[in-house]
Coordinates of C-alpha atoms (C1' of nucleotides) in Angstrom, one line a residue:
Chain F
M1 CA 45.2 -59.1 26.1
T2 CA 44.1 -56.1 24.1
K3 CA 41.1 -57.9 22.8
K4 CA 40.5 -59.9 25.9
S5 CA 40.2 -57.0 28.3
V6 CA 37.3 -55.5 26.4
F7 CA 35.4 -58.8 26.4
M8 CA 36.3 -59.6 29.9
S9 CA 33.5 -61.3 31.8
I10 CA 32.0 -60.0 35.0
Q11 CA 34.1 -62.6 36.9
Q12 CA 37.3 -61.1 35.6
R13 CA 36.9 -57.4 36.4
N14 CA 40.1 -55.5 36.1
D15 CA 41.1 -52.9 38.6
Q16 CA 39.3 -50.1 36.8
E17 CA 36.1 -52.1 36.5
Q18 CA 36.2 -53.2 40.1
R19 CA 36.7 -49.6 41.2
R20 CA 33.6 -48.6 39.3
Y21 CA 31.6 -51.3 41.0
D22 CA 32.9 -50.0 44.3
E23 CA 31.9 -46.5 43.4
L24 CA 28.4 -47.7 42.4
H25 CA 27.9 -49.2 45.9
E26 CA 29.2 -46.1 47.6
L27 CA 26.8 -43.9 45.6
R28 CA 23.9 -46.1 46.6
S29 CA 25.0 -46.1 50.2
K30 CA 24.9 -42.3 50.1
G31 CA 21.3 -42.5 48.9
I32 CA 22.1 -41.5 45.3
N33 CA 20.2 -43.4 42.6
P34 CA 22.8 -44.1 40.0
Y35 CA 20.1 -45.0 37.4
P36 CA 17.2 -42.4 37.6
H37 CA 14.3 -42.8 35.2
T38 CA 14.2 -39.5 33.4
F39 CA 15.8 -36.1 33.0
D40 CA 14.3 -32.9 31.6
R41 CA 16.7 -31.5 29.1
T42 CA 16.1 -28.1 27.6
H43 CA 19.1 -27.7 25.3
T44 CA 21.5 -29.8 23.3
S45 CA 25.2 -28.9 23.2
S46 CA 25.0 -27.5 19.7
A47 CA 21.9 -25.4 20.6
I48 CA 23.9 -23.8 23.3
H49 CA 26.9 -23.2 21.1
S50 CA 24.8 -21.7 18.3
H51 CA 22.5 -19.5 20.5
F52 CA 25.0 -18.2 23.0
S53 CA 25.7 -14.5 22.6
D54 CA 28.4 -12.6 24.5
E55 CA 26.2 -9.5 24.3
H56 CA 23.2 -11.2 25.7
P57 CA 24.4 -14.1 27.9
D58 CA 21.1 -13.9 29.8
I59 CA 19.3 -15.6 26.8
L60 CA 20.8 -18.9 28.2
S61 CA 20.5 -18.2 31.9
D62 CA 18.6 -21.4 32.6
V63 CA 19.5 -24.4 30.6
S64 CA 19.5 -28.1 31.3
I65 CA 21.8 -30.4 29.4
A66 CA 22.5 -34.1 29.5
G67 CA 25.3 -36.3 28.2
R68 CA 28.2 -38.5 28.8
I69 CA 31.3 -37.3 30.6
M70 CA 34.2 -37.5 28.2
A71 CA 36.8 -35.6 30.2
I72 CA 37.1 -34.3 33.8
R73 CA 39.6 -31.7 34.9
K74 CA 39.6 -31.2 38.6
M75 CA 41.1 -28.0 40.0
G76 CA 40.6 -28.7 43.6
K77 CA 37.5 -26.8 44.7
A78 CA 36.3 -26.4 41.1
T79 CA 35.9 -28.9 38.3
F80 CA 35.5 -28.7 34.6
A81 CA 34.1 -31.6 32.6
T82 CA 33.3 -32.2 29.0
I83 CA 29.9 -33.6 28.3
Q84 CA 29.1 -35.3 25.0
D85 CA 25.6 -35.6 23.6
Q86 CA 24.4 -36.6 20.1
Q87 CA 25.0 -33.1 18.8
G88 CA 28.5 -32.6 20.1
R89 CA 30.3 -31.5 23.2
I90 CA 29.8 -28.8 25.8
Q91 CA 31.9 -28.0 28.9
I92 CA 30.4 -27.7 32.3
Y93 CA 31.8 -25.9 35.3
V94 CA 31.1 -27.0 38.9
K95 CA 32.2 -25.1 42.1
Q96 CA 32.4 -26.9 45.4
D97 CA 30.9 -24.1 47.5
E98 CA 27.9 -23.8 45.2
L99 CA 27.1 -27.5 45.0
P100 CA 28.6 -29.1 48.1
E101 CA 26.5 -32.3 48.0
F102 CA 27.2 -33.1 44.4
Y103 CA 30.9 -32.1 44.8
E104 CA 31.2 -34.6 47.5
C105 CA 30.4 -37.3 45.0
I106 CA 32.5 -35.9 42.1
N107 CA 35.3 -38.4 42.9
L108 CA 32.7 -41.2 42.3
L109 CA 32.1 -40.0 38.7
D110 CA 34.1 -41.3 35.8
I111 CA 34.5 -40.8 32.1
G112 CA 31.6 -42.6 30.5
D113 CA 29.0 -41.7 33.1
F114 CA 25.9 -39.8 32.0
I115 CA 25.1 -36.7 34.0
G116 CA 22.4 -34.0 33.8
V117 CA 23.4 -30.4 34.5
S118 CA 21.3 -27.3 34.9
G119 CA 22.7 -23.8 35.1
Y120 CA 23.6 -20.7 33.1
V121 CA 25.8 -20.4 30.1
F122 CA 28.9 -18.3 30.1
R123 CA 32.2 -17.9 28.4
T124 CA 35.4 -18.8 30.3
R125 CA 38.5 -16.8 30.4
M126 CA 39.9 -19.3 27.9
G127 CA 37.0 -18.4 25.6
E128 CA 35.0 -21.6 25.9
I129 CA 31.3 -21.5 26.1
S130 CA 30.4 -23.5 29.2
V131 CA 27.5 -24.3 31.5
H132 CA 28.0 -23.1 35.0
A133 CA 26.2 -25.7 37.1
R134 CA 23.5 -24.7 39.6
Q135 CA 22.3 -28.3 39.8
A136 CA 23.9 -31.6 38.7
Q137 CA 22.9 -35.2 39.0
L138 CA 24.2 -38.6 37.9
L139 CA 21.9 -40.1 35.2
T140 CA 23.8 -43.4 34.6
K141 CA 26.8 -44.9 36.2
S142 CA 29.2 -46.5 33.7
L143 CA 30.8 -49.7 34.9
R144 CA 33.1 -50.4 32.0
P145 CA 35.8 -48.0 31.0
I146 CA 35.9 -46.7 27.5
P147 CA 39.1 -45.7 25.7
I148 CA 39.4 -42.0 25.5
A149 CA 41.1 -40.3 22.6
K150 CA 42.5 -36.8 23.3
E151 CA 42.6 -34.1 20.7
E152 CA 44.8 -31.2 20.5
T153 CA 45.1 -28.5 17.9
D154 CA 48.8 -27.9 17.2
A155 CA 50.5 -24.6 16.3
D156 CA 49.7 -25.0 12.7
G157 CA 46.0 -25.5 13.4
N158 CA 46.1 -29.2 12.6
K159 CA 44.1 -31.5 14.8
V160 CA 46.2 -34.1 16.5
V161 CA 44.6 -37.2 18.0
Y162 CA 46.2 -39.1 20.8
D163 CA 45.4 -42.7 21.7
A164 CA 42.7 -43.0 19.0
F165 CA 40.5 -46.1 19.3
S166 CA 41.7 -47.4 16.0
D167 CA 41.8 -51.2 16.1
K168 CA 39.4 -52.1 13.3
E169 CA 38.4 -55.4 14.8
L170 CA 37.4 -53.8 18.1
R171 CA 35.8 -50.9 16.3
Y172 CA 33.5 -53.2 14.4
R173 CA 32.8 -55.6 17.2
K174 CA 32.2 -52.8 19.8
R175 CA 30.6 -50.3 17.5
Y176 CA 28.9 -48.6 20.4
I177 CA 32.3 -47.7 21.8
D178 CA 33.5 -46.6 18.4
L179 CA 30.5 -44.3 18.1
I180 CA 31.2 -42.7 21.5
V181 CA 34.9 -42.3 21.1
N182 CA 35.1 -41.6 17.3
P183 CA 32.0 -39.4 16.9
Q184 CA 33.0 -38.3 13.5
I185 CA 32.0 -41.7 12.1
R186 CA 28.5 -40.8 13.0
H187 CA 28.4 -38.6 10.0
V188 CA 28.8 -41.5 7.7
F189 CA 25.8 -43.2 9.2
E190 CA 23.8 -40.0 9.3
K191 CA 24.4 -39.6 5.6
R192 CA 23.4 -43.2 5.0
S193 CA 20.1 -42.4 6.6
L194 CA 19.7 -39.2 4.6
I195 CA 20.5 -41.1 1.3
I196 CA 17.9 -43.7 2.0
S197 CA 15.3 -41.3 3.1
A198 CA 15.9 -39.1 0.1
M199 CA 15.4 -42.1 -2.1
R200 CA 12.3 -43.1 -0.3
R201 CA 10.9 -39.6 -0.5
Y202 CA 11.7 -39.4 -4.3
F203 CA 9.8 -42.6 -4.9
D204 CA 6.9 -41.7 -2.6
D205 CA 6.6 -38.4 -4.4
Q206 CA 6.1 -40.2 -7.7
G207 CA 3.3 -42.2 -6.1
W208 CA 5.1 -45.5 -6.1
M209 CA 4.4 -47.8 -3.1
E210 CA 6.9 -49.2 -0.7
V211 CA 6.2 -52.9 -0.1
E212 CA 7.5 -55.8 1.9
T213 CA 8.0 -59.2 0.4
P214 CA 9.4 -62.5 1.8
I215 CA 12.9 -62.7 3.0
L216 CA 12.4 -66.4 3.9
Q217 CA 11.7 -68.0 0.6
P218 CA 11.0 -71.6 -0.5
L219 CA 13.0 -70.9 -3.7
Y220 CA 15.5 -68.2 -4.3
G221 CA 15.9 -66.3 -7.5
G222 CA 16.4 -63.0 -9.2
A223 CA 20.2 -63.2 -9.2
S224 CA 23.0 -65.6 -9.5
A225 CA 24.4 -66.3 -6.1
R226 CA 24.7 -68.9 -3.5
P227 CA 22.0 -68.6 -0.8
F228 CA 21.9 -69.1 2.9
I229 CA 19.7 -72.0 3.9
T230 CA 17.6 -72.1 7.1
H231 CA 15.0 -74.5 8.4
H232 CA 11.4 -74.1 9.5
N233 CA 10.8 -76.5 12.3
A234 CA 7.0 -76.7 12.4
L235 CA 6.7 -77.3 8.6
D236 CA 9.9 -79.3 8.6
F237 CA 11.4 -77.9 5.4
D238 CA 14.3 -75.7 4.4
L239 CA 13.9 -72.1 3.4
Y240 CA 16.3 -69.8 1.7
L241 CA 17.2 -66.3 2.7
R242 CA 16.5 -64.2 -0.4
I243 CA 19.3 -63.2 -2.7
A244 CA 17.2 -60.6 -4.6
I245 CA 13.8 -59.0 -4.4
E246 CA 13.0 -59.1 -8.1
L247 CA 10.6 -62.1 -8.5
Y248 CA 8.2 -61.1 -5.8
L249 CA 8.0 -57.5 -6.9
K250 CA 7.2 -58.6 -10.4
R251 CA 4.4 -60.7 -9.0
L252 CA 3.0 -57.5 -7.5
I253 CA 3.1 -55.7 -10.8
V254 CA 1.2 -58.8 -12.2
G255 CA -1.2 -58.2 -9.3
G256 CA -2.0 -54.8 -10.5
F257 CA 0.2 -52.4 -8.7
E258 CA 1.9 -50.1 -11.1
G259 CA 4.9 -48.9 -9.2
V260 CA 6.4 -50.8 -6.2
Y261 CA 9.7 -50.6 -4.5
E262 CA 11.4 -52.3 -1.6
I263 CA 14.5 -51.3 0.4
S264 CA 15.7 -54.3 2.4
K265 CA 18.4 -56.8 3.1
N266 CA 19.6 -59.4 0.7
F267 CA 21.8 -62.3 1.8
R268 CA 24.4 -64.0 -0.3
N269 CA 26.5 -66.9 1.0
E270 CA 29.8 -65.9 -0.6
G271 CA 33.2 -64.4 0.1
M272 CA 33.6 -61.2 2.1
D273 CA 35.8 -58.4 1.2
R274 CA 36.0 -54.6 1.0
T275 CA 32.8 -54.5 -1.1
H276 CA 30.9 -57.5 0.0
N277 CA 29.1 -58.3 3.3
P278 CA 27.0 -61.4 3.6
E279 CA 23.9 -59.3 4.3
F280 CA 23.6 -56.1 2.4
T281 CA 20.9 -53.6 1.6
M282 CA 19.3 -53.5 -1.8
M283 CA 16.7 -51.2 -3.3
E284 CA 14.6 -52.6 -6.2
I285 CA 11.8 -50.8 -8.0
Y286 CA 9.4 -51.8 -10.8
V287 CA 7.3 -49.4 -12.7
A288 CA 4.6 -50.6 -15.2
Y289 CA 4.4 -49.3 -18.8
K290 CA 8.0 -48.1 -18.7
D291 CA 11.2 -49.3 -20.3
Y292 CA 14.9 -49.0 -19.6
F293 CA 15.3 -45.7 -21.5
W294 CA 12.7 -44.2 -19.2
M295 CA 14.6 -45.7 -16.2
M296 CA 17.8 -44.1 -17.3
D297 CA 16.2 -40.7 -17.0
M298 CA 14.7 -41.6 -13.7
V299 CA 18.0 -42.8 -12.3
E300 CA 19.8 -39.5 -13.3
D301 CA 17.1 -37.5 -11.6
L302 CA 17.1 -39.8 -8.6
F303 CA 20.9 -39.5 -8.2
R304 CA 20.7 -35.7 -8.4
A305 CA 17.9 -35.7 -5.8
I306 CA 19.9 -37.8 -3.5
A307 CA 23.1 -35.7 -3.9
D308 CA 21.1 -32.6 -3.2
K309 CA 19.6 -33.9 0.0
A310 CA 22.4 -35.9 1.3
L311 CA 25.5 -34.0 0.2
G312 CA 24.0 -30.5 -0.6
K313 CA 26.0 -30.6 -3.8
R314 CA 26.1 -32.5 -7.1
D315 CA 29.8 -33.5 -7.3
I316 CA 32.1 -35.6 -5.2
T317 CA 35.9 -35.8 -5.2
I318 CA 37.5 -39.2 -5.2
G319 CA 41.2 -39.2 -5.4
E320 CA 42.1 -37.2 -8.5
H321 CA 38.6 -37.4 -10.0
V322 CA 35.7 -35.0 -9.5
I323 CA 32.6 -37.0 -10.3
S324 CA 29.6 -34.9 -11.4
F325 CA 26.0 -35.9 -11.1
D326 CA 25.0 -32.6 -12.7
Q327 CA 26.3 -33.4 -16.2
P328 CA 24.1 -35.7 -18.3
F329 CA 25.1 -39.3 -17.7
R330 CA 26.9 -40.9 -20.6
K331 CA 25.1 -43.7 -22.4
A332 CA 27.1 -46.3 -24.3
T333 CA 26.5 -49.9 -25.3
M334 CA 28.6 -52.6 -23.9
F335 CA 30.0 -53.5 -27.3
D336 CA 30.8 -49.9 -28.1
L337 CA 32.8 -49.7 -24.9
F338 CA 34.7 -52.9 -25.8
L339 CA 35.6 -51.3 -29.1
E340 CA 36.6 -48.1 -27.4
H341 CA 38.8 -49.6 -24.7
T342 CA 40.2 -52.7 -26.5
G343 CA 40.0 -51.7 -30.1
M344 CA 38.2 -54.9 -30.8
N345 CA 34.7 -55.6 -32.0
L346 CA 33.5 -58.5 -29.8
R347 CA 30.0 -58.5 -31.0
G348 CA 28.9 -61.9 -32.3
L349 CA 32.1 -63.7 -31.6
N350 CA 31.9 -67.4 -30.5
R351 CA 33.6 -68.8 -27.5
A352 CA 36.8 -69.7 -29.2
E353 CA 37.1 -66.3 -30.8
L354 CA 36.4 -64.6 -27.5
L355 CA 39.1 -66.7 -25.8
Q356 CA 41.6 -65.7 -28.4
A357 CA 40.6 -62.0 -28.0
A358 CA 41.0 -62.3 -24.3
R359 CA 44.5 -63.8 -24.7
S360 CA 45.5 -61.1 -27.1
L361 CA 44.4 -58.5 -24.6
N362 CA 46.3 -60.2 -21.8
V363 CA 43.0 -60.8 -20.0
D364 CA 43.4 -63.6 -17.5
V365 CA 40.6 -66.2 -18.1
A366 CA 40.4 -69.9 -17.6
N367 CA 40.6 -72.1 -20.7
D368 CA 37.2 -73.6 -20.0
A369 CA 35.4 -70.3 -19.3
T370 CA 32.1 -69.8 -21.0
A371 CA 31.7 -67.2 -23.7
M372 CA 29.8 -65.0 -21.2
K373 CA 32.4 -65.5 -18.5
I374 CA 35.1 -64.3 -21.0
L375 CA 33.1 -61.3 -22.0
D376 CA 32.6 -60.5 -18.3
E377 CA 36.3 -60.8 -17.6
I378 CA 37.3 -58.6 -20.5
F379 CA 34.8 -56.0 -19.4
S380 CA 36.0 -56.0 -15.8
Q381 CA 39.7 -56.0 -16.6
K382 CA 39.7 -53.7 -19.6
V383 CA 36.6 -51.4 -19.4
E384 CA 35.2 -50.9 -15.9
H385 CA 38.0 -48.9 -14.4
H386 CA 37.7 -46.3 -17.2
L387 CA 34.1 -45.6 -16.3
I388 CA 34.7 -42.8 -13.8
Q389 CA 31.9 -40.4 -14.7
P390 CA 28.4 -41.8 -14.4
T391 CA 27.9 -44.1 -17.4
F392 CA 25.0 -46.2 -18.4
V393 CA 26.4 -49.4 -20.0
M394 CA 23.6 -50.7 -22.3
D395 CA 22.5 -53.8 -24.1
Y396 CA 24.0 -57.0 -22.7
P397 CA 24.0 -60.4 -24.3
V398 CA 20.8 -62.4 -23.6
E399 CA 22.8 -65.2 -22.0
M400 CA 23.9 -62.9 -19.2
S401 CA 20.4 -61.7 -18.4
P402 CA 17.7 -64.4 -18.1
L403 CA 15.1 -62.0 -16.7
A404 CA 15.6 -59.1 -19.2
K405 CA 13.5 -58.5 -22.3
A406 CA 14.9 -59.1 -25.7
H407 CA 16.2 -56.0 -27.4
R408 CA 13.7 -54.4 -29.7
S409 CA 16.1 -54.2 -32.6
E410 CA 19.4 -55.9 -31.7
E411 CA 19.5 -59.7 -32.2
G412 CA 21.0 -61.6 -29.3
L413 CA 20.9 -58.7 -26.9
V414 CA 18.6 -57.6 -24.1
E415 CA 17.4 -54.2 -23.0
R416 CA 19.5 -53.8 -19.9
F417 CA 21.8 -51.2 -18.4
E418 CA 24.2 -51.0 -15.6
L419 CA 25.2 -47.7 -14.2
F420 CA 29.0 -47.4 -13.5
I421 CA 30.6 -44.7 -11.4
N422 CA 34.2 -44.5 -10.4
G423 CA 34.8 -47.9 -12.0
Y424 CA 32.1 -49.7 -10.0
E425 CA 28.6 -50.8 -10.7
F426 CA 25.9 -49.0 -8.9
A427 CA 22.6 -49.9 -10.6
N428 CA 21.2 -52.6 -12.7
C429 CA 18.1 -52.3 -14.8
F430 CA 16.1 -54.1 -17.4
T431 CA 13.1 -53.7 -19.5
E432 CA 11.6 -56.7 -17.8
L433 CA 11.0 -59.8 -19.7
N434 CA 7.2 -60.2 -19.9
D435 CA 6.9 -62.7 -22.8
P436 CA 6.0 -65.8 -20.8
V437 CA 7.1 -68.2 -23.5
D438 CA 10.5 -66.6 -23.8
Q439 CA 10.8 -66.4 -20.0
R440 CA 10.0 -70.1 -19.6
Q441 CA 12.6 -71.1 -22.2
R442 CA 15.3 -68.9 -20.5
L443 CA 14.6 -70.3 -17.1
E444 CA 14.5 -73.9 -18.4
E445 CA 17.9 -73.1 -20.0
Q446 CA 19.1 -72.0 -16.6
A447 CA 17.7 -75.2 -15.0
R448 CA 19.6 -77.3 -17.6
D449 CA 22.9 -75.4 -16.8
R450 CA 22.2 -76.0 -13.2
A451 CA 21.6 -79.7 -13.7
G452 CA 24.9 -79.7 -15.7
G453 CA 26.7 -78.5 -12.6
D454 CA 26.5 -74.7 -12.9
E455 CA 25.7 -73.8 -9.3
E456 CA 25.2 -70.2 -10.1
A457 CA 22.4 -70.8 -12.6
M458 CA 19.0 -69.8 -11.5
V459 CA 16.5 -72.2 -9.9
L460 CA 13.3 -72.6 -11.8
D461 CA 10.4 -71.0 -10.0
E462 CA 7.2 -72.4 -11.5
D463 CA 5.0 -70.0 -9.6
F464 CA 6.9 -67.0 -10.9
L465 CA 6.5 -68.4 -14.5
Q466 CA 2.8 -68.8 -13.9
A467 CA 2.6 -65.2 -12.7
I468 CA 4.2 -64.0 -16.0
E469 CA 1.8 -66.2 -17.9
V470 CA -1.1 -64.5 -16.1
G471 CA 0.4 -61.3 -17.6
L472 CA 3.1 -58.8 -16.7
P473 CA 2.5 -55.5 -18.3
P474 CA 5.5 -53.8 -20.0
T475 CA 7.7 -52.9 -17.0
A476 CA 11.0 -51.4 -16.2
G477 CA 12.9 -52.7 -13.1
L478 CA 15.9 -51.3 -11.3
G479 CA 18.1 -52.4 -8.5
I480 CA 20.6 -50.2 -6.5
G481 CA 23.1 -51.5 -4.0
I482 CA 22.6 -49.1 -1.1
D483 CA 25.8 -49.9 0.8
R484 CA 28.0 -49.2 -2.2
L485 CA 26.1 -46.1 -3.0
V486 CA 26.7 -44.9 0.6
M487 CA 30.4 -45.8 0.2
L488 CA 30.6 -43.7 -2.9
L489 CA 28.8 -40.7 -1.4
T490 CA 30.6 -40.8 1.9
G491 CA 34.1 -41.6 0.5
Q492 CA 34.5 -44.8 2.4
D493 CA 36.7 -47.6 1.0
S494 CA 35.2 -50.5 2.9
I495 CA 31.6 -51.7 3.1
R496 CA 32.3 -52.4 6.8
D497 CA 32.6 -48.6 7.4
V498 CA 29.1 -48.0 6.1
L499 CA 27.5 -50.8 8.2
F500 CA 26.9 -50.3 11.9
F501 CA 27.5 -54.0 12.6
P502 CA 29.4 -55.7 9.8
T503 CA 29.5 -59.5 9.8
M504 CA 32.3 -60.8 11.9
R505 CA 33.5 -64.2 12.8
P506 CA 32.3 -65.0 16.3
E507 CA 34.7 -64.5 19.2
V508 CA 36.1 -67.7 20.7
Chain J
rG1 C1' 39.5 -71.1 -0.1
rA2 C1' 45.0 -68.9 -1.1
rU3 C1' 49.0 -65.5 0.0
rC4 C1' 51.2 -61.7 2.9
rC5 C1' 51.0 -58.7 7.4
rC6 C1' 49.4 -58.0 12.5
rG7 C1' 48.1 -59.7 17.9
rU8 C1' 52.8 -56.8 24.3
rA9 C1' 49.1 -52.5 30.3
rG10 C1' 42.3 -49.8 29.8
rC11 C1' 44.0 -47.2 24.6
rU12 C1' 48.1 -46.2 21.1
rC13 C1' 52.6 -48.4 20.5
rA14 C1' 58.3 -49.5 21.4
rG15 C1' 61.0 -53.8 22.7
rU16 C1' 64.2 -59.0 17.2
rG17 C1' 67.8 -64.4 22.3
rG18 C1' 69.6 -62.2 28.6
rU19 C1' 65.7 -58.5 35.0
rA20 C1' 58.6 -56.7 30.5
rG21 C1' 58.8 -50.5 28.8
rA22 C1' 56.8 -45.3 27.2
rG23 C1' 52.8 -41.7 26.5
rC24 C1' 47.8 -41.2 27.6
rA25 C1' 44.1 -43.6 30.9
rU26 C1' 43.5 -45.3 36.3
rC27 C1' 44.6 -44.5 41.8
rU28 C1' 46.6 -41.0 46.0
rG29 C1' 47.9 -35.8 47.2
rA30 C1' 48.1 -30.2 45.8
rC31 C1' 45.3 -26.6 43.0
rU32 C1' 38.0 -22.1 42.8
rU33 C1' 37.9 -20.1 34.8
rU34 C1' 40.8 -25.3 33.2
rU35 C1' 40.8 -27.4 28.3
rA36 C1' 46.1 -33.0 25.7
rA37 C1' 45.1 -28.7 32.7
rU38 C1' 49.6 -28.7 35.6
rC39 C1' 52.9 -30.6 39.6
rA40 C1' 54.4 -34.8 43.0
rG41 C1' 53.8 -40.0 43.9
rA42 C1' 51.6 -45.1 43.1
rG43 C1' 49.3 -49.4 41.1
rG44 C1' 48.5 -52.1 36.7
rG45 C1' 51.0 -57.7 32.1
rC46 C1' 49.3 -66.1 31.3
rC47 C1' 53.6 -60.5 25.7
rG48 C1' 46.5 -64.1 21.3
rU49 C1' 46.5 -69.9 22.5
rA50 C1' 49.2 -74.6 22.6
rG51 C1' 53.4 -77.2 21.5
rG52 C1' 58.8 -77.0 20.1
rU53 C1' 64.2 -75.1 19.7
rU54 C1' 67.5 -73.1 23.6
rC55 C1' 71.2 -72.8 29.6
rG56 C1' 67.5 -68.9 28.7
rA57 C1' 61.8 -67.1 24.2
rG58 C1' 57.7 -61.3 24.1
rA59 C1' 61.4 -62.2 20.2
rC60 C1' 63.2 -68.1 16.7
rC61 C1' 60.1 -72.7 14.6
rU62 C1' 55.1 -75.4 14.0
rA63 C1' 50.0 -75.6 14.6
rC64 C1' 45.7 -73.2 16.0
rC65 C1' 42.4 -68.7 17.2
rG66 C1' 41.1 -63.7 15.8
rG67 C1' 41.9 -59.4 12.6
rG68 C1' 43.6 -56.5 8.3
rA69 C1' 45.1 -56.3 3.1
rU70 C1' 45.4 -58.6 -1.7
rC71 C1' 43.5 -62.5 -4.7
rA72 C1' 39.9 -66.2 -5.9
rC73 C1' 34.6 -66.7 -5.7
rC74 C1' 30.6 -63.3 -6.4
rA75 C1' 25.7 -58.5 -8.5

RNA sequence: GAUCCCGUAGCUCAGUGGUAGAGCAUCUGACUUUUAAUCAGAGGGCCGUAGGUUCGAGACCUACCGGGAUCACCA
């Protein structure tokens, strides 16, 4: 019943909804338009709060505000109401003898309705800055009740919330209600916007160009993941929703752009959990003539710029850890970190030796796991959670990175780093593989794995290989998962809390 | 996909085999500086769905639907 009531169809109005329909008709019969077209607002709630002065109340002697009624306190011939706008809340005060026509309709107003009020600002006996109404009008009649949380500050100054709208399912499915009733969650999304705009500004300031490349792709690539498949009717063939941006952005570097980036959704047809949503936002950037060393410096600078603009500081506290973006980020190779956290040198070991190492470390891996899978498991079980402060993990085995350029001095490794913070990966970068012969061999290897039953191996994209053959200049590429970055910087534990509308199973 | 937990009034929840409850919200009345307004009264439920056990099920059993968490999968 809890769920049902919110989704109730129009044929099944409950008593509260029916009453609002009745009020709507009564308002119309009184000649009141419940849905006027515009309202001229002069002030937001926060502007009034910040500009009001007890010494000079006349500064705000004529203001117009608009917003949603969140509480009504009727005192007989006078009424107080709390109005919420995007900036916050402000109280209004209406007296019957001053506004008789409006007051006659005040019983037809409900929590959830929008109203516009003009008047002067004053401070009540209880000390609350309020708008004394000279004029008031209904701006939108609400037909569906919203749950109202009440807040009280107790004797110790702690904020106590009653009847919070806290059912996670309903909050995600009915985010518009969540945003009304739990306005503090707005800050997470405002920060998300700031983070993305800070990133965009940083790139734009460097002269790199934001581009758009296909989301619907005849082949998918650039990552190891299962795709979503869709169908084009007119051309009668299947298309894939992209799993990564990489291959198209590299084509643009081939085409002569020297710095391109894209911030956009990727789609992966895999499990959902606290850190995975089927559609998620990725930023990828490619800069010509640079390598992964250069990119490490850029990423440090970028993270500081984002922290400055979105947080106003360069450190965040997560649990018992204070994570600093101000200190130089640590740089360590993957195999040095294995040595540091397992005491074992895993470099150059074959599959059987790695399996033995995993067993001796109590790392849980399947007996038929590949060498790369074993390394990956040991890393995630023994190393990752130690990487609290920003750490560039460098130089991965070539088998793990089919699009990264061979290391300039280390046999069998590639020039790649991943940035770890608080035990999670936040960025992935290569010096891009631009040797067309090597690239073709690596993707053919992937294709063989795929034919051998490895569904995660990459699909061979012949056009991409031709582009690399035409010539990709030395290039550094970087990807950052935006949702997880927002989680980190806003202290959210679930990806669903940084997405307005997380993917949900459809209602029955 | 696996396991565990959850689903009772608009919201938050109590009720563990015997007449469906509380607070807030809603409605009616009183009240011209209140603020969780207050005071007095009232209405509101296919107890997620469908079977089963029982004299009797909100509660116990089974399946299903939806959600949460953990795991698996996975950049």
